Coordinates of C-alpha atoms in Angstrom, one line a residue:
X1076 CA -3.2 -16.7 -0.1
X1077 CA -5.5 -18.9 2.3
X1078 CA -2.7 -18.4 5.2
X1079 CA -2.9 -14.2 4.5
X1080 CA -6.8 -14.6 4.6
X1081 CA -7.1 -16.8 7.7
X1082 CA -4.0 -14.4 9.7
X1083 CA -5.6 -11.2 8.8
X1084 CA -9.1 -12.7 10.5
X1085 CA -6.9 -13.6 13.1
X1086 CA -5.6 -10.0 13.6
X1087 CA -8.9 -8.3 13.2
X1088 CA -10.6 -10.1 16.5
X1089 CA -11.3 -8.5 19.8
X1090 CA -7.9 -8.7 22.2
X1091 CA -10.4 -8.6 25.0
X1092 CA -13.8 -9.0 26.3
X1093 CA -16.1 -7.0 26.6
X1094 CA -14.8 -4.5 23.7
X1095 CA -14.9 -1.3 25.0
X1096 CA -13.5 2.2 23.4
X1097 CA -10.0 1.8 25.4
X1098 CA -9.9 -2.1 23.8
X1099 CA -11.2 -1.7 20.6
X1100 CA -9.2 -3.3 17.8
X1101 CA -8.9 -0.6 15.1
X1102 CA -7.4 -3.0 12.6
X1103 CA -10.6 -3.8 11.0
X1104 CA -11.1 0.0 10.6
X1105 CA -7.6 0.2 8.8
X1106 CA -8.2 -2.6 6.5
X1107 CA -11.5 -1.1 5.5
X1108 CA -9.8 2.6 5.0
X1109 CA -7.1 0.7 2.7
X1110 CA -9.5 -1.0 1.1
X1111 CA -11.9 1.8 0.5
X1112 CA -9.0 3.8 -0.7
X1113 CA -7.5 1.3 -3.6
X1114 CA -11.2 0.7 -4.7
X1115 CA -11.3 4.5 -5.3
X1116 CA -8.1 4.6 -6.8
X1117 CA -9.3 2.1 -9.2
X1118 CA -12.3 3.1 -9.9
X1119 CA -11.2 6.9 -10.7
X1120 CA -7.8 5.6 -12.7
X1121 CA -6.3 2.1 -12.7
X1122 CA -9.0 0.7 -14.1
X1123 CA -8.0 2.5 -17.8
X1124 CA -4.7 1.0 -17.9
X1125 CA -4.9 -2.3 -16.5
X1126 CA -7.1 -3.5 -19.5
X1127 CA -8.0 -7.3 -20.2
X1128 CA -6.3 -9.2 -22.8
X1129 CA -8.6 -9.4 -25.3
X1130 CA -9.6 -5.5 -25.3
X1131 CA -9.0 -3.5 -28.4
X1132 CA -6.7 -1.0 -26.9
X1133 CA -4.7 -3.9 -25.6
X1134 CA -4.4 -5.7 -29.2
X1135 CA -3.6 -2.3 -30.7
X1136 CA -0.6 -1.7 -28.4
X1137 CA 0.4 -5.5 -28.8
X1138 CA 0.1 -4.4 -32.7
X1139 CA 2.0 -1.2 -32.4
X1140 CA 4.7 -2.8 -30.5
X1141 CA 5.0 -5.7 -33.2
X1142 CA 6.3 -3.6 -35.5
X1143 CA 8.8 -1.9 -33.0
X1144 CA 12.5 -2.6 -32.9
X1145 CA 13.7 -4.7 -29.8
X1146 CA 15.3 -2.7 -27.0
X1147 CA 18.3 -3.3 -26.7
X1148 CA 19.8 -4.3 -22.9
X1149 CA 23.3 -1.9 -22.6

């Protein structure tokens, strides 16, 4: 994870000097429009189902699915 941090610094800094419009690295722009977008996504719908542990919907299903039969693996 510390290599995928440090490489995507690495791939977000100027090519050249001085950064002009023709030389501007648009990577940082990308990361931040990715970024932006899966914080949205999350924040208008993930963030129902991916539920902690210890939540009460959580132990419900856990409860529900206790009582449930085993699939079974054709």
């Amino acid at each position: 994870m510390v290599w995928v941090i440090v490489i995507t610094v690495l791939f977000m800094l100027p090519q050249v000097s001085p950064v002009t419009w023709e030389s501007f690295n648009y990577a940082p722009v990308a990361v931040l429009v990715v970024l932006g977008f899966a914080a949205a996504w999350w924040k208008a719908s993930a963030r129902h189902w991916f539920l902690n542990p210890e939540h009460a919907r959580t132990k419900a299903r856990e409860a529900a699915r206790a009582g449930a039969p085993e699939p079974v693996d054709p």
